[in-house]
Coordinates of C-alpha atoms in Angstrom, one line a residue:
X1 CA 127.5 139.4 101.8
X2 CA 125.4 140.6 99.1
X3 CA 126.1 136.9 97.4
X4 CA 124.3 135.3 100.7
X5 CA 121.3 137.6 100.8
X6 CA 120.9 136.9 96.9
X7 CA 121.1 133.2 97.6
X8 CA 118.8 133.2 100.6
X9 CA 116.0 135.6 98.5
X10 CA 116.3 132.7 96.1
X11 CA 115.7 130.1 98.1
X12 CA 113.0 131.6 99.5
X13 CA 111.4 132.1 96.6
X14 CA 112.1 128.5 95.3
X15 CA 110.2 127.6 98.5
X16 CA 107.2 129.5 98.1
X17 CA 107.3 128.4 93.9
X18 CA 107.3 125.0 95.3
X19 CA 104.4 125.0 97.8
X20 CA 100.6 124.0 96.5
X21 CA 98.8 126.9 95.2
X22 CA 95.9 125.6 96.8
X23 CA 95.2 124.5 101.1
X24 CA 92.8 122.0 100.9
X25 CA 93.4 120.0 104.6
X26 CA 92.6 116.4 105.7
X27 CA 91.3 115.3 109.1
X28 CA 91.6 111.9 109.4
X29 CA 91.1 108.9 111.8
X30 CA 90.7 105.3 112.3
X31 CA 88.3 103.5 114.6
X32 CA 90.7 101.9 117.0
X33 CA 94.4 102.8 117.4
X34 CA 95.1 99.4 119.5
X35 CA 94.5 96.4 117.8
X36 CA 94.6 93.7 120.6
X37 CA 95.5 90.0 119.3
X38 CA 94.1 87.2 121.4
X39 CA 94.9 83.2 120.9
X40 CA 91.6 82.9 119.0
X41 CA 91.9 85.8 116.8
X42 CA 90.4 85.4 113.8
X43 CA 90.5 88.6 112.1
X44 CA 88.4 91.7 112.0
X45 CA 87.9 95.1 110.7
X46 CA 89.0 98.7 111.4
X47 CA 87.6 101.8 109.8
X48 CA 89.0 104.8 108.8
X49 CA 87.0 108.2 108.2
X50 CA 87.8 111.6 107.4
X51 CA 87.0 115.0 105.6
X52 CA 88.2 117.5 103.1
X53 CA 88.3 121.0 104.6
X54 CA 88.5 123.6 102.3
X55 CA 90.0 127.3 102.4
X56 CA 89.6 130.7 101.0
X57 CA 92.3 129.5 98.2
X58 CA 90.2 126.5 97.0
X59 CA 89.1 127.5 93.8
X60 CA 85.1 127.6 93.9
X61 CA 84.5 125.1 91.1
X62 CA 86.8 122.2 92.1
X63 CA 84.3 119.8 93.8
X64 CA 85.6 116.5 92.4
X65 CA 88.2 114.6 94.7
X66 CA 90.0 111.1 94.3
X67 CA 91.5 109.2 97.3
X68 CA 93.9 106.7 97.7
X69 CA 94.8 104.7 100.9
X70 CA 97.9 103.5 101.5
X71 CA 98.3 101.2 104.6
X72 CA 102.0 99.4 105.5
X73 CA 102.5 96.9 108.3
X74 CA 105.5 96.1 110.1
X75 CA 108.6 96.0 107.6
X76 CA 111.1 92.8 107.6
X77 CA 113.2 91.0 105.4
X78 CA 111.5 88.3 103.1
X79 CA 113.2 85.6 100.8
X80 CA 110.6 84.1 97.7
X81 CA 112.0 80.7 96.3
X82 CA 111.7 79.0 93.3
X83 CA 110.8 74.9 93.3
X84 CA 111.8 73.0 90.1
X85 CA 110.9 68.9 89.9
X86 CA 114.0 67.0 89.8
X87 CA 114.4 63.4 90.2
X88 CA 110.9 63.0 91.3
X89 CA 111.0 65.4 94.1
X90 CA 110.3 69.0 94.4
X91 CA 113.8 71.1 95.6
X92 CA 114.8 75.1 95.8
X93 CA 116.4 75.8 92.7
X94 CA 116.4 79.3 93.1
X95 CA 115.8 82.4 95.9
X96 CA 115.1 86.2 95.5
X97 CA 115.4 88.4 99.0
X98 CA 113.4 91.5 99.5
X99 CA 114.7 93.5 102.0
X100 CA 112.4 95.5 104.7
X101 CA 109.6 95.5 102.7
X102 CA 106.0 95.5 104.0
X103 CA 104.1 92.2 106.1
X104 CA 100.8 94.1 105.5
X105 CA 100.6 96.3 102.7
X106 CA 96.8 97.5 101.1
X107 CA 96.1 100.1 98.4
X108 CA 92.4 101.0 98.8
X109 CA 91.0 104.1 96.7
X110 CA 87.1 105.4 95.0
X111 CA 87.9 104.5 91.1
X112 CA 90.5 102.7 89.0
X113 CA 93.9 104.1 89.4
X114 CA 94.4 104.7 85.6
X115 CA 91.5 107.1 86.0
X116 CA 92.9 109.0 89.2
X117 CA 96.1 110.0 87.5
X118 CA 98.4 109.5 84.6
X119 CA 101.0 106.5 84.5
X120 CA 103.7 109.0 85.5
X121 CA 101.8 110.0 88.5
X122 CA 101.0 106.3 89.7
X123 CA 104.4 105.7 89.5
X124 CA 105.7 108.6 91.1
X125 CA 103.2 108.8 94.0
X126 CA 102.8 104.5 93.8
X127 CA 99.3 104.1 93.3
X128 CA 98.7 100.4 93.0
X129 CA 100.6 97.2 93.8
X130 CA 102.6 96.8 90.4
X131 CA 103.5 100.5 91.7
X132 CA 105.0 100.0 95.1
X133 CA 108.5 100.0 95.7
X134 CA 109.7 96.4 96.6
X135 CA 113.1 96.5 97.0
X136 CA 115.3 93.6 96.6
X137 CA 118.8 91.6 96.6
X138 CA 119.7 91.0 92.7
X139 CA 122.9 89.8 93.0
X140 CA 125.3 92.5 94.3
X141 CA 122.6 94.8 93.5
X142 CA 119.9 96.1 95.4
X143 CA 117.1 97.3 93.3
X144 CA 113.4 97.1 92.3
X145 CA 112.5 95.2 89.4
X146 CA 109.7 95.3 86.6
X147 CA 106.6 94.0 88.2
X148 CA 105.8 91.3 85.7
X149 CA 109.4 89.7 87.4
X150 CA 108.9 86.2 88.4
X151 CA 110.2 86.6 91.6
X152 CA 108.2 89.8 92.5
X153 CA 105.0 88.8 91.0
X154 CA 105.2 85.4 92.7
X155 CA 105.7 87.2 96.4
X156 CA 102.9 89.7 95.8
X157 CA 100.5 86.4 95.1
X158 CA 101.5 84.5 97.9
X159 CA 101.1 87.7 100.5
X160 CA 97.7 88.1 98.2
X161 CA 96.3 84.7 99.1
X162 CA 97.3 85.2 102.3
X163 CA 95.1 88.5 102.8
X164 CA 98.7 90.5 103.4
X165 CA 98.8 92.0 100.3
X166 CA 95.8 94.2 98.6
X167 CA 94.3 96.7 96.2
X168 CA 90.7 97.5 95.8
X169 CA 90.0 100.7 93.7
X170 CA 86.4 101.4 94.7
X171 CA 86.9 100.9 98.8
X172 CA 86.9 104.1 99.6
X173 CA 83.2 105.9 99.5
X174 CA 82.9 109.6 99.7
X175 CA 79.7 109.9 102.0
X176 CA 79.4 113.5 101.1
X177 CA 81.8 115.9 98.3
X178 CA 84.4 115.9 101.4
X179 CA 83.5 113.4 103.7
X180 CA 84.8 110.0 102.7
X181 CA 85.1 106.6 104.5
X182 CA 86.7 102.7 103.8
X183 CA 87.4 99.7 106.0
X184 CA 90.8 98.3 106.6
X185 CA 90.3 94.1 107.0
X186 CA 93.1 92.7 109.1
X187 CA 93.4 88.9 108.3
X188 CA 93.7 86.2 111.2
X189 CA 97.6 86.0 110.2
X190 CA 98.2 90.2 110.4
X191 CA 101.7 90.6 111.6
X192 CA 102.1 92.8 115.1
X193 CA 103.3 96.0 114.9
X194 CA 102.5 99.3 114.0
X195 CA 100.7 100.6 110.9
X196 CA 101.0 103.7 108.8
X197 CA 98.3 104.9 106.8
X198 CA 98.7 107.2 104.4
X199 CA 95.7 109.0 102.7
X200 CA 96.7 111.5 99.6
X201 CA 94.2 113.7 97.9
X202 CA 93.9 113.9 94.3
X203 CA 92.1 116.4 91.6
X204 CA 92.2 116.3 88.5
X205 CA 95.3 114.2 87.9
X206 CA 97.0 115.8 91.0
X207 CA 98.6 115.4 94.1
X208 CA 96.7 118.1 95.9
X209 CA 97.4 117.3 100.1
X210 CA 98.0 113.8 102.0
X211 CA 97.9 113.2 105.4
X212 CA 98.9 110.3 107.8
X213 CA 97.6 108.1 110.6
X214 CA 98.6 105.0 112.3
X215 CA 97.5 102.6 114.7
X216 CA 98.8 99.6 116.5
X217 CA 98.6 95.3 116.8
X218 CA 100.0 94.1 119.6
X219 CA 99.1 91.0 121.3
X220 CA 98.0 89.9 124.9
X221 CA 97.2 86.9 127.6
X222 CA 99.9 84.0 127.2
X223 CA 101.1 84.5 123.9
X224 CA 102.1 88.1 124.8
X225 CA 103.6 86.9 127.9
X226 CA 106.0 84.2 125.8
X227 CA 106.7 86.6 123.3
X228 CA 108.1 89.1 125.8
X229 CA 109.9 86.5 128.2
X230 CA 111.5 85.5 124.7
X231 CA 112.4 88.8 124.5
X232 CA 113.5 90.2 127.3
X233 CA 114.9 86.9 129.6
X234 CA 116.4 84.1 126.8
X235 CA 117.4 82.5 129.5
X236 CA 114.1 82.0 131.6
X237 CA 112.5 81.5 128.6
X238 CA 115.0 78.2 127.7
X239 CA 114.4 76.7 131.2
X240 CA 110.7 76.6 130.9
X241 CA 110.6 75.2 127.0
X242 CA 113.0 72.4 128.2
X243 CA 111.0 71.8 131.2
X244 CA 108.0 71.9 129.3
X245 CA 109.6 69.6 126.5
X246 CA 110.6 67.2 129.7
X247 CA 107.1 66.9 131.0
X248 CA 105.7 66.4 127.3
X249 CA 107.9 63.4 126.8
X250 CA 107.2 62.1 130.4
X251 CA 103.2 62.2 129.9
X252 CA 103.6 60.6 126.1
X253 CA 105.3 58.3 127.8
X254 CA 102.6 57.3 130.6
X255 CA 100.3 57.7 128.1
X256 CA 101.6 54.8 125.7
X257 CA 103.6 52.8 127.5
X258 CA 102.6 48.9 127.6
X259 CA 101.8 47.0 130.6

């Protein structure tokens, strides 16, 4: 008995060792929680806002604050290939898979990372693209890899040129000491889904609080109506893309048919 009690007193202790010597609190929001995607969608822009509240055990001096943004889109499996030249035409020579990582993924923060915290820290709390866990198939392996890897830096560009994948380390602007703002763009090809945005609060090299939103793509009219007869009726949905198919060949058909 006396064992238990001593066990429990020390992991209580541990606990409160543990917790952040200091309160500080984030409010946060974004400007719309449903993104709705039409057929003629061609991107747009949400905003997210917030503030630092403060509390008796904020020490008096500490008025400098870093932010970093983190938002993830819908996860899914990915595969990057290489291309080689070979007998004058371009063929896959060679594949990587990366397994539920993120279709939207931006890091968005008010200075350079290397001057929010040390190298440890960015990798720890992954602060920055080359920091973010990408995890992948390596053989019989799964694993992240170094982020100068061919395969890895290759599927970063790709999602980069696409708008999908993004850092920008002065996005965020602090309005006020504690009252801080950045835009989060959504590209025309944003994947639907939901989004989790995670905000963490630095000072002086340190994790001090974090906090965590999310809001949601979805889409609507016809192509919402496809997607979730697709979904939820295979069989309907077959019938009316062979009978659309039919009709397609049946116009062409008319169309070009010589007298």
């Amino acid at each position: 008995m006396l064992r238990t009690a001593l066990a429990i007193i020390s992991l209580i202790a541990a606990s409160l060792a543990a917790a952040p010597a200091h309160a500080e609190r984030l409010i946060v929001s974004v400007s719309n929680h449903r993104v709705t995607v039409t057929p003629n969608y061609s991107g747009g822009e949400l905003v997210l806002f917030g503030s630092v509240e403060k509390d008796d055990k904020t020490p008096s001096n500490r008025t400098n604050y870093d932010l970093v943004v983190t938002v993830s889109g819908p996860r899914a499996d990915m595969v990057t290939r290489r291309k080689e030249r070979k007998f004058g035409i371009w063929i896959n020579t060679d594949s990587r898979q990366f397994l539920q990582v993120p279709g939207y993924l931006a890091l968005f923060s008010n200075r350079p990372f290397d001057q929010i915290a040390s190298p440890e820290v960015q990798r720890r709390q992954q602060l920055g693209l080359n920091n973010v866990l990408l995890m992948q198939r390596v053989g019989p392996d799964y694993a992240d890899v170094v982020p100068n890897d061919p395969f890895r830096s290759a599927f970063v560009r790709l999602r980069s040129e696409h708008g999908l994948y993004r850092e920008a380390t002065s996005a965020v602007t602090f309005l006020t000491p504690t009252v801080f703002r950045t835009g989060i763009p959504l590209p025309a090809e944003v994947p639907i889904g939901t989004y989790n945005v995670e905000i963490k609060l630095f000072s002086d090299g340190a994790l001090v609080t974090k906090a965590e939103t999310a809001f949601e793509i979805v889409k609507v009219g016809f192509e919402q109506f496809v997607a979730t007869t697709a979904r939820q009726n295979g069989f309907v949905y077959g019938l009316i893309t062979a009978f659309m198919a039919l009709m397609t060949g049946w116009m062409a058909s008319i169309v070009f048919r010589k007298d």
